[in-house]
CSV table of C-alpha atoms and ligand atoms in Angstrom, one decimal:
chain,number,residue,atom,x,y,z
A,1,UNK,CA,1.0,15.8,-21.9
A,2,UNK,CA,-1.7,17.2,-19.8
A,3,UNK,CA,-5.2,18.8,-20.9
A,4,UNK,CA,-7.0,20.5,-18.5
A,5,UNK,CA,-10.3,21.5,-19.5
A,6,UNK,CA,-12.3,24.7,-18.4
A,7,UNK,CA,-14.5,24.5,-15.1
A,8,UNK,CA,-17.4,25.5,-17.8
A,9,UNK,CA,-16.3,22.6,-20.1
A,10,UNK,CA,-20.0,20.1,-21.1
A,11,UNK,CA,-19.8,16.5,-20.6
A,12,UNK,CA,-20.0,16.3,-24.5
A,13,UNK,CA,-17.2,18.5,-24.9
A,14,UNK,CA,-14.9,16.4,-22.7
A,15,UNK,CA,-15.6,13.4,-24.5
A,16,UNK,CA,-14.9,15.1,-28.2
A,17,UNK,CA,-11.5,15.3,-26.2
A,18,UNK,CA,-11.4,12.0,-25.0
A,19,UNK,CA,-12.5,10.6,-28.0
A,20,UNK,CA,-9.3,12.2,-30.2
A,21,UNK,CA,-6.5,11.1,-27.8
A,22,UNK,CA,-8.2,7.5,-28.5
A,23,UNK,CA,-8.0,8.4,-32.3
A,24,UNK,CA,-4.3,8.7,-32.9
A,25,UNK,CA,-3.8,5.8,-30.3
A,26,UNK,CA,-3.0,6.7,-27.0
A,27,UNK,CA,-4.8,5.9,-23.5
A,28,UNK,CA,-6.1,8.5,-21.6
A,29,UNK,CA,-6.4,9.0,-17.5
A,30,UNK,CA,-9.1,11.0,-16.3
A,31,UNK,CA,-8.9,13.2,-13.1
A,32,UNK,CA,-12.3,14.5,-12.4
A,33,UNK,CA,-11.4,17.0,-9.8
A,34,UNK,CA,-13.9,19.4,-7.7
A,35,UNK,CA,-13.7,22.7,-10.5
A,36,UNK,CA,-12.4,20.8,-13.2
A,37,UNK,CA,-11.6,18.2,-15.6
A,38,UNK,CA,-7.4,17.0,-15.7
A,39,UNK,CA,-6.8,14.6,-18.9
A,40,UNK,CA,-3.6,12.8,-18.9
A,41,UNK,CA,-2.5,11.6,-22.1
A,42,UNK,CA,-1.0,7.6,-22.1
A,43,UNK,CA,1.9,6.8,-24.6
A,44,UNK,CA,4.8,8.5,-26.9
A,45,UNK,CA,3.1,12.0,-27.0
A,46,UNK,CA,6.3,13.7,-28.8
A,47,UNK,CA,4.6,13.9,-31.9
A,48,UNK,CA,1.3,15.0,-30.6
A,49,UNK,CA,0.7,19.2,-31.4
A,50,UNK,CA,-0.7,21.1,-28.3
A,51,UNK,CA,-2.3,23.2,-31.0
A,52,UNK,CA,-4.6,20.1,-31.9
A,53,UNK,CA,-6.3,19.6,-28.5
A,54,UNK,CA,-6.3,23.6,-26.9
A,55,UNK,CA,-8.3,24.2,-30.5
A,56,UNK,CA,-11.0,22.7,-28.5
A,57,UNK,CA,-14.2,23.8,-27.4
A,58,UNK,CA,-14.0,23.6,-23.4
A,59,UNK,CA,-9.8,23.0,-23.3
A,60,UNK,CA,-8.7,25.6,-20.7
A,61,UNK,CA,-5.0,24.8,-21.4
A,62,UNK,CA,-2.1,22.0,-21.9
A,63,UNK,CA,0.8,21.1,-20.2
A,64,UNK,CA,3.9,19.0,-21.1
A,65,UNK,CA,4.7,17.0,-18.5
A,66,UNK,CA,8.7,17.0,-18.8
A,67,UNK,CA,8.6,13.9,-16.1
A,68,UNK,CA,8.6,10.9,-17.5
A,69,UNK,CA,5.9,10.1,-14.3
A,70,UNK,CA,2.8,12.0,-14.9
A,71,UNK,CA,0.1,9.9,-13.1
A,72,UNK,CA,1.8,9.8,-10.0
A,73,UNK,CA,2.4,13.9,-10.6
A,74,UNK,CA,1.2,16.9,-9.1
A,75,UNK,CA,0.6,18.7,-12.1
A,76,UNK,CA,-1.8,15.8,-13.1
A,77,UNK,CA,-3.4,16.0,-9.5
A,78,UNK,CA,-2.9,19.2,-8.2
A,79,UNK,CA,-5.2,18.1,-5.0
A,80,UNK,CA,-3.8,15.7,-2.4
A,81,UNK,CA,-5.0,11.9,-3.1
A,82,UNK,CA,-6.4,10.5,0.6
A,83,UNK,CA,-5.8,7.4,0.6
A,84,UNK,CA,-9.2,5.3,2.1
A,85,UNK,CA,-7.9,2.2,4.1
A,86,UNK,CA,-11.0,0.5,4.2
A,87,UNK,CA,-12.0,3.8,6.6
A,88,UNK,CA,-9.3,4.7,7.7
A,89,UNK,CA,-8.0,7.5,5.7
A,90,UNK,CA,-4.6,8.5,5.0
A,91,UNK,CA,-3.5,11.6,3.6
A,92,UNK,CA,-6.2,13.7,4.8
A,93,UNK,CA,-4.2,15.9,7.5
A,94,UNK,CA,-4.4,13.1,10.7
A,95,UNK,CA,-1.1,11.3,11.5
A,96,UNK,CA,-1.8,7.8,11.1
A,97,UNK,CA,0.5,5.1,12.7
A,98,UNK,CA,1.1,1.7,11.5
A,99,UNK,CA,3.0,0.0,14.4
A,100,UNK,CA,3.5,-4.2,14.9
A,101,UNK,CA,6.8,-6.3,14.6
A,102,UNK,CA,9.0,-7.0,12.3
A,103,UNK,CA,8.5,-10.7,11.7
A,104,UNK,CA,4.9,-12.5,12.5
A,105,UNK,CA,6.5,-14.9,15.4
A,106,UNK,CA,3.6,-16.6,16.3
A,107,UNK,CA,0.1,-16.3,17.3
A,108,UNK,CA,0.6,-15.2,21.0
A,109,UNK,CA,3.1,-12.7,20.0
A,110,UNK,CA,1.0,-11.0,17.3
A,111,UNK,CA,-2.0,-10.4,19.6
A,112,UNK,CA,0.1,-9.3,22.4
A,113,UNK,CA,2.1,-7.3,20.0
A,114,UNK,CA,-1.1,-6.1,18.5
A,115,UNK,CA,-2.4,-4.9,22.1
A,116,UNK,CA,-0.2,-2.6,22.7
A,117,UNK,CA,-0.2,-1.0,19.2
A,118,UNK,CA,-3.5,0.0,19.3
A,119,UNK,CA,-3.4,1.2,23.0
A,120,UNK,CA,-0.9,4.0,22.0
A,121,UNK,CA,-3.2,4.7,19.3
A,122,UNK,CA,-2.3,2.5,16.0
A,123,UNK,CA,-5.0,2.2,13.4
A,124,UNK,CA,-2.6,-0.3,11.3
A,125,UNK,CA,-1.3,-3.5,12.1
A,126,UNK,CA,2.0,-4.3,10.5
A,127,UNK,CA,4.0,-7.4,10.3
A,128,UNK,CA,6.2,-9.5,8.0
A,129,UNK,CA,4.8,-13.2,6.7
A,130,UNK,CA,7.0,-13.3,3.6
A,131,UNK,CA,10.6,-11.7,5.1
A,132,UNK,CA,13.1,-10.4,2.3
A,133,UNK,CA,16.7,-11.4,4.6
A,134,UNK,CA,19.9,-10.8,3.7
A,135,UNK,CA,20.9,-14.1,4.4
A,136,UNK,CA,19.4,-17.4,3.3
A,137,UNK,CA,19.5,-19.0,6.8
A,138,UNK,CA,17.6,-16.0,8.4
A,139,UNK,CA,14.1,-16.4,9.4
A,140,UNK,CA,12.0,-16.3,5.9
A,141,UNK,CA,8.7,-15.5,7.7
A,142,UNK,CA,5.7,-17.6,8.6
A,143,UNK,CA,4.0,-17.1,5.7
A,144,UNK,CA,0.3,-17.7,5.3
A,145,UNK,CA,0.1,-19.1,8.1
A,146,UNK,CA,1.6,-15.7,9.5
A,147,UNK,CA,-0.7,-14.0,7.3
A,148,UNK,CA,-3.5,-15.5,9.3
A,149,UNK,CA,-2.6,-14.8,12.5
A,150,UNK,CA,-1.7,-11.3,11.6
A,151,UNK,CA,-5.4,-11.1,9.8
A,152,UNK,CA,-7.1,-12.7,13.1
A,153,UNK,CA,-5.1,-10.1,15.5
A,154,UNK,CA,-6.1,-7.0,13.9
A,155,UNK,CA,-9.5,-8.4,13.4
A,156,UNK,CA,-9.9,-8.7,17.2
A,157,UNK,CA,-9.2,-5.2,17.6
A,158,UNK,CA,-10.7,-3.7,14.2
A,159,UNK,CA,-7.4,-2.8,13.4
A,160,UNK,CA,-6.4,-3.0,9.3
A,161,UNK,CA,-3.4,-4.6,8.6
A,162,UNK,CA,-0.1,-3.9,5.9
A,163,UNK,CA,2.5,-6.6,5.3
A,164,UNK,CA,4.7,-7.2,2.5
A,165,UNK,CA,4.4,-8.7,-1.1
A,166,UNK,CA,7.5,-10.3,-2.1
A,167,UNK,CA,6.7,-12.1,-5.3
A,168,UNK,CA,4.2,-11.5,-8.2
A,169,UNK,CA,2.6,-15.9,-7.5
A,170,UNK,CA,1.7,-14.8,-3.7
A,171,UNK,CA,-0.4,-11.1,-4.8
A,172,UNK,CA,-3.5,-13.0,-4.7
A,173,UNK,CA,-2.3,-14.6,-1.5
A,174,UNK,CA,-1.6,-11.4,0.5
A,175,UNK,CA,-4.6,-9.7,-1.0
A,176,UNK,CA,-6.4,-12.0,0.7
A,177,UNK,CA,-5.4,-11.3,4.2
A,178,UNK,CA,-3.9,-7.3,3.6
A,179,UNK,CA,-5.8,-3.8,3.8
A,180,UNK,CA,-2.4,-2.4,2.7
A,181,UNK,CA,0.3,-4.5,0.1
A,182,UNK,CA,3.9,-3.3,0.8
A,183,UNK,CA,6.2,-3.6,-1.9
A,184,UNK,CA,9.9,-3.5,0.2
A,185,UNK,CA,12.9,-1.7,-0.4
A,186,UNK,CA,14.4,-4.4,-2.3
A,187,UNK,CA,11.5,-4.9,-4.7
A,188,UNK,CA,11.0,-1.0,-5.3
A,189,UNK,CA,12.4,-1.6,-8.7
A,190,UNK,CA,10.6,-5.0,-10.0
A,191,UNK,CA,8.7,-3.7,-12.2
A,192,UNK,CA,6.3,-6.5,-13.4
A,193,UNK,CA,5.4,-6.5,-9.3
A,194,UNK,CA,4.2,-3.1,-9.1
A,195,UNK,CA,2.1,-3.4,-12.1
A,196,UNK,CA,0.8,-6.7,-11.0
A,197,UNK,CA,-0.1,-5.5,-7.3
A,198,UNK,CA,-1.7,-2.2,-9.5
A,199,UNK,CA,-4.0,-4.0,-10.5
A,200,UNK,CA,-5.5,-5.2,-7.1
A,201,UNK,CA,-7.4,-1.8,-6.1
A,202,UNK,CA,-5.8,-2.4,-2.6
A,203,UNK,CA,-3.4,0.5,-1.5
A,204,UNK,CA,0.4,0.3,-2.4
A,205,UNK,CA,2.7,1.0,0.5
A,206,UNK,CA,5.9,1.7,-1.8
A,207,UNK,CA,8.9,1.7,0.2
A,208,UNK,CA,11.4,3.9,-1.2
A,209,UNK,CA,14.6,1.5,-2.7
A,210,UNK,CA,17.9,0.8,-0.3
A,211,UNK,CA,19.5,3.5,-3.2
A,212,UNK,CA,16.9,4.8,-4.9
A,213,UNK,CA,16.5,8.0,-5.7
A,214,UNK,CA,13.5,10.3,-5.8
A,215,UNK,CA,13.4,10.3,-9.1
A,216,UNK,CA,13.2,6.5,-9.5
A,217,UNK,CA,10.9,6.1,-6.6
A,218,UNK,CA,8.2,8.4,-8.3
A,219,UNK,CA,8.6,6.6,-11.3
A,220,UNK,CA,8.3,3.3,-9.6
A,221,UNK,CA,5.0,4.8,-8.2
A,222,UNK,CA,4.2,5.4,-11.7
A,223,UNK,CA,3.9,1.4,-12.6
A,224,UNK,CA,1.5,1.5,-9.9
A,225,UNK,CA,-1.1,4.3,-11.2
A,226,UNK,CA,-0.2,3.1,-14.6
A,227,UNK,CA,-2.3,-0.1,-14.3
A,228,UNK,CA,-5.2,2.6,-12.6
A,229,UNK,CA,-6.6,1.0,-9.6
A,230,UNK,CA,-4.1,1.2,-6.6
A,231,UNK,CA,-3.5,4.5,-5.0
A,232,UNK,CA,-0.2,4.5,-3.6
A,233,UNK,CA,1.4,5.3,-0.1
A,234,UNK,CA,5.3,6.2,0.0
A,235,UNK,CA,7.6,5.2,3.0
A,236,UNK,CA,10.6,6.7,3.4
A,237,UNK,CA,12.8,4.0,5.5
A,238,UNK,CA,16.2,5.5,4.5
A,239,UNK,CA,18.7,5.2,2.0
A,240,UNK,CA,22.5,3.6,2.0
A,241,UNK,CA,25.4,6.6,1.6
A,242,UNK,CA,28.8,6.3,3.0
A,243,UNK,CA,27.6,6.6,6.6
A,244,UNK,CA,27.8,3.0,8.6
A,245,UNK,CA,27.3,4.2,12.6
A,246,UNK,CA,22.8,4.1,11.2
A,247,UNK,CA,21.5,1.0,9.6
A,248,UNK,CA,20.1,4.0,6.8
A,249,UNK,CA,20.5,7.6,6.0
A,250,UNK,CA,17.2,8.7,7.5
A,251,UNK,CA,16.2,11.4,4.1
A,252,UNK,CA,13.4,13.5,6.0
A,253,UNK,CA,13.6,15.8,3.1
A,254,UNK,CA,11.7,13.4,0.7
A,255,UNK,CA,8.9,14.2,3.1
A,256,UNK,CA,8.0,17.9,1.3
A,257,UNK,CA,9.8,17.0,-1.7
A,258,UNK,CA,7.5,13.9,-2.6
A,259,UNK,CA,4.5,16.4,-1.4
A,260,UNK,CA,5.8,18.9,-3.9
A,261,UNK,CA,5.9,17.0,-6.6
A,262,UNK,CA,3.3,14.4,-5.9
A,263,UNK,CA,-0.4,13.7,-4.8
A,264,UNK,CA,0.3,10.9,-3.3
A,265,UNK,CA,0.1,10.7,1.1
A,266,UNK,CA,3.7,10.0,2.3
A,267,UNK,CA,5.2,8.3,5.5
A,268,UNK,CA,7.6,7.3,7.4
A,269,UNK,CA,9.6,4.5,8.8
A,270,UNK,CA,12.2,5.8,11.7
A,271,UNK,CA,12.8,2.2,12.7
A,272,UNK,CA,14.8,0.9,9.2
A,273,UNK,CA,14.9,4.7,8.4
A,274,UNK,CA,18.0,4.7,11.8
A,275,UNK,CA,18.0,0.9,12.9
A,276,UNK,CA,18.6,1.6,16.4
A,277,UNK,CA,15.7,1.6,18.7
A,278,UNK,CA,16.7,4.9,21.0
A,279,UNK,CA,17.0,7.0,17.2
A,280,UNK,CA,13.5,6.0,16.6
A,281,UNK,CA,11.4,8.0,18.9
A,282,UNK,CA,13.4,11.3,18.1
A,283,UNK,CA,13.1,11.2,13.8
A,284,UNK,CA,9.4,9.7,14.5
A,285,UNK,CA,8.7,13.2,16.0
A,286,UNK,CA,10.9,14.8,13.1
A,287,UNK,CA,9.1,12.8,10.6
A,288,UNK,CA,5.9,14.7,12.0
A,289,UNK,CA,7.3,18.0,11.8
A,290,UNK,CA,8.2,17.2,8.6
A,291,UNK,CA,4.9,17.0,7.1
A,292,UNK,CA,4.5,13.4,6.9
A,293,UNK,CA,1.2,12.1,6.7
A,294,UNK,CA,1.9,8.8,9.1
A,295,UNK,CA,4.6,6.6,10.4
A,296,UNK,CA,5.8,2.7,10.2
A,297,UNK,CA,6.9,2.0,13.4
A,298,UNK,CA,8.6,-1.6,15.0
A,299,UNK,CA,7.7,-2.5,18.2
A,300,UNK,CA,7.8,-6.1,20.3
A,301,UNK,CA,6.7,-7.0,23.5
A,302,UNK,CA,10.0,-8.2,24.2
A,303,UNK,CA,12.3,-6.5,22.0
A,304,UNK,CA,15.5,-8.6,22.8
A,305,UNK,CA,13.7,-11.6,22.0
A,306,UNK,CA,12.5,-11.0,18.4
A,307,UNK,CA,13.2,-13.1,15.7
A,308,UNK,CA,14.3,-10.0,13.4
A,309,UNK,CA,14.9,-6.5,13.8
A,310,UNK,CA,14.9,-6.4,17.2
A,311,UNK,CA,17.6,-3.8,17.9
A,312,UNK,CA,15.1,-1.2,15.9
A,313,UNK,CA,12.0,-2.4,18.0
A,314,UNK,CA,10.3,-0.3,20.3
A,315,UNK,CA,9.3,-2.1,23.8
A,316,UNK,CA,5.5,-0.8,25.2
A,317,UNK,CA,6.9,2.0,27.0
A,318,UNK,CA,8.3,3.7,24.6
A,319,UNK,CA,6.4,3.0,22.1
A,320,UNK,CA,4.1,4.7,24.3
A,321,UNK,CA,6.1,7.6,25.4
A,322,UNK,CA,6.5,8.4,21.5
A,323,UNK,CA,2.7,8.3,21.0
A,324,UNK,CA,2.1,10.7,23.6
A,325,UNK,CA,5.0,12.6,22.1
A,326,UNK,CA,3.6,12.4,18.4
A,327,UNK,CA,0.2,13.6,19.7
A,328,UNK,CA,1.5,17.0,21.5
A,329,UNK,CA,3.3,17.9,17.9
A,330,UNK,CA,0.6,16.6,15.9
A,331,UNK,CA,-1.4,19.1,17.4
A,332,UNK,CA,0.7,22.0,17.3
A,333,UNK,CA,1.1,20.8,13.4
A,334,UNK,CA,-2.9,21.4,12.5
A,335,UNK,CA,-1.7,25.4,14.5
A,336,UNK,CA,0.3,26.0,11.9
A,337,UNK,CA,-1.5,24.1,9.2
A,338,UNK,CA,-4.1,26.5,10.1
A,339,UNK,CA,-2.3,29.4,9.9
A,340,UNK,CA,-0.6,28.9,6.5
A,341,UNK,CA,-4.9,28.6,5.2
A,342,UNK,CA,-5.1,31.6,6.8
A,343,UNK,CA,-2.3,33.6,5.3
A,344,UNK,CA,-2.9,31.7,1.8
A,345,UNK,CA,-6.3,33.3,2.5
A,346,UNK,CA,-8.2,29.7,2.2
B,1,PEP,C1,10.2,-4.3,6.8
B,1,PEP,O1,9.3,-3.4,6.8
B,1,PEP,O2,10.3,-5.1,7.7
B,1,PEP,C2,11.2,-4.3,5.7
B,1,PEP,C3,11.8,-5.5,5.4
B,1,PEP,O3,11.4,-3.1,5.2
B,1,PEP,P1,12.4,-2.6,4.0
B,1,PEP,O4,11.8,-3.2,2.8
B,1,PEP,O5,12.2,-1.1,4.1
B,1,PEP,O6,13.8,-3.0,4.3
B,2,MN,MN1,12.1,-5.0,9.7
């Protein structure tokens, strides 16, 4: 359940309200949004009476969340959450690009790799130091010492940087070194991970589950805002259906859908999202008209050479090409942005 209060509502009435959800036990979440007041109610709320809290001096209304995610909801939030990378802001109507290998290879290779991210206008430096591989033998990732040189490369070039969390003992680890903590598709469901990395306060890049579905992907967000400190970031990188000639079913559609029925920003990650590197450039720029609010993107310097994911990678040119690309719709996406404000009469 929901309580949203009236834009006239005191201080002191607000905490009367606050002060009875404590009463019969429950938590509360409070949204303090520009006009009003949201109160989320915590806990079993079947037994709660509407009737008790809209009786209330400065309670507008109350809704029943029918969601069994209400944090993470857009009824809870009806305002977009942008999501403040230590400046760099996600969510606010920019495309934002987060573009780096695969796997941390080395030193040399970051910071070469990192070069020609930012040139074709990257903000975010990703890279894998703990790798989740199919296979045992694979490469597992350089770990902190990847974490390092992934930290040192984006330093150079005041870049922030996102890499994955694998396991609940390295949180503290990754912290360390991480503007962004990705929980991967395989971990989208370990649910004493995403309340532990909750309770960081550093963003959540939540990719969605190899078969997860929308509903248990908002949920999963959910164990995030639960523990209340993490904003979180979707990425759509595709799900597994019957079709085998893409790594992943490339679901653009979760773009407006998680806008619809979340405040959370979402983006998106054409490189696992297709697995084949000429697929990647084409669903990037779908992924803008879409409505997404950023991309993931692979790229090496030497694409054949890379120690994982290679045959999704991007080489410098056309990475670039695709920035240039991005750019030209980006643009003509504020146009119409605009001209939905103006026929909403905003
Ligand atoms: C990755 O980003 O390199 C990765 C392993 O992604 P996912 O968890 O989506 O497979
Ligand atoms: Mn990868």
């Amino acid at each position: 359940m929901i309580i949203i209060m009236k834009p006239s509502a005191t201080k002191k009435q607000v905490t009367s309200v606050i002060d009875r959800i404590k009463d019969i036990g429950l938590d509360v979440q409070i949204n303090q949004d520009k006009e009003q007041v949201v109160l989320g109610l915590l806990g079993d709320t079947r037994s709660v009476q509407d009737i008790a809290f809209r009786s209330y001096e400065g309670v507008d209304t109350t809704i029943r969340i029918s969601n069994t995610y209400k944090l993470t909801s857009r009824e809870f939030h009806p305002q977009d959450t942008v999501v403040d990378v230590d400046g760099v802001k996600i969510g606010d109507g920019s495309f934002i690009t987060m573009a780096g290998p695969c796997s941390v290879e080395g030193l040399d290779q970051i910071r070469q790799t990192a070069q020609i991210a930012k040139a074709g206008g990257a903000k975010i430096l990703r890279g894998g130091a703990f790798k989740p591989r199919t296979s045992p033998y694979a490469f597992q990732g350089l770990e902190e010492e990847g974490l390092k040189y992934l930290r040192q490369a984006a330093d150079e070039l005041d870049m922030k940087v996102i890499t994955e969390v694998m396991d609940e003992s390295h949180i503290d680890l990754v912290a360390q070194y991480s503007d962004i903590l990705q929980i991967g598709a395989r971990n989208m469901q370990n649910f004493k991970l995403l309340a532990a990395v909750g309770k960081t306060g550093k963003p959540i890049g939540l990719k969605r589950g190899i078969s997860g579905t929308i509903n248990e992907w908002l949920n999963a967000a959910e164990y995030v805002a639960v523990a209340g400190k993490s904003p979180v970031i979707f990425i759509e990188r595709g799900i597994r259906t019957f079709e085998d000639a893409t790594r992943n079913t490339f679901d653009l559609s979760a773009v407006p859908l998680i806008k619809k029925m979340s405040h959370f920003p979402i983006i998106v990650d054409p490189s696992h999202g297709t697995g084949v590197w000429d697929l990647v450039p084409p669903m990037a720029r779908a992924g803008v008209a879409a409505g997404a609010d950023g991309m993931i993107v692979e790229i090496h310097p030497a694409p054949e050479n890379a120690w994982s994911d290679g045959q999704q990678s991007l080489n410098e040119d056309t990475y670039r090409k695709m920035m240039q690309e991005i750019e030209v719709l980006n643009a003509a996406m504020n146009e119409i942005h605009s001209l939905e404000m103006l026929t909403a009469g905003r």
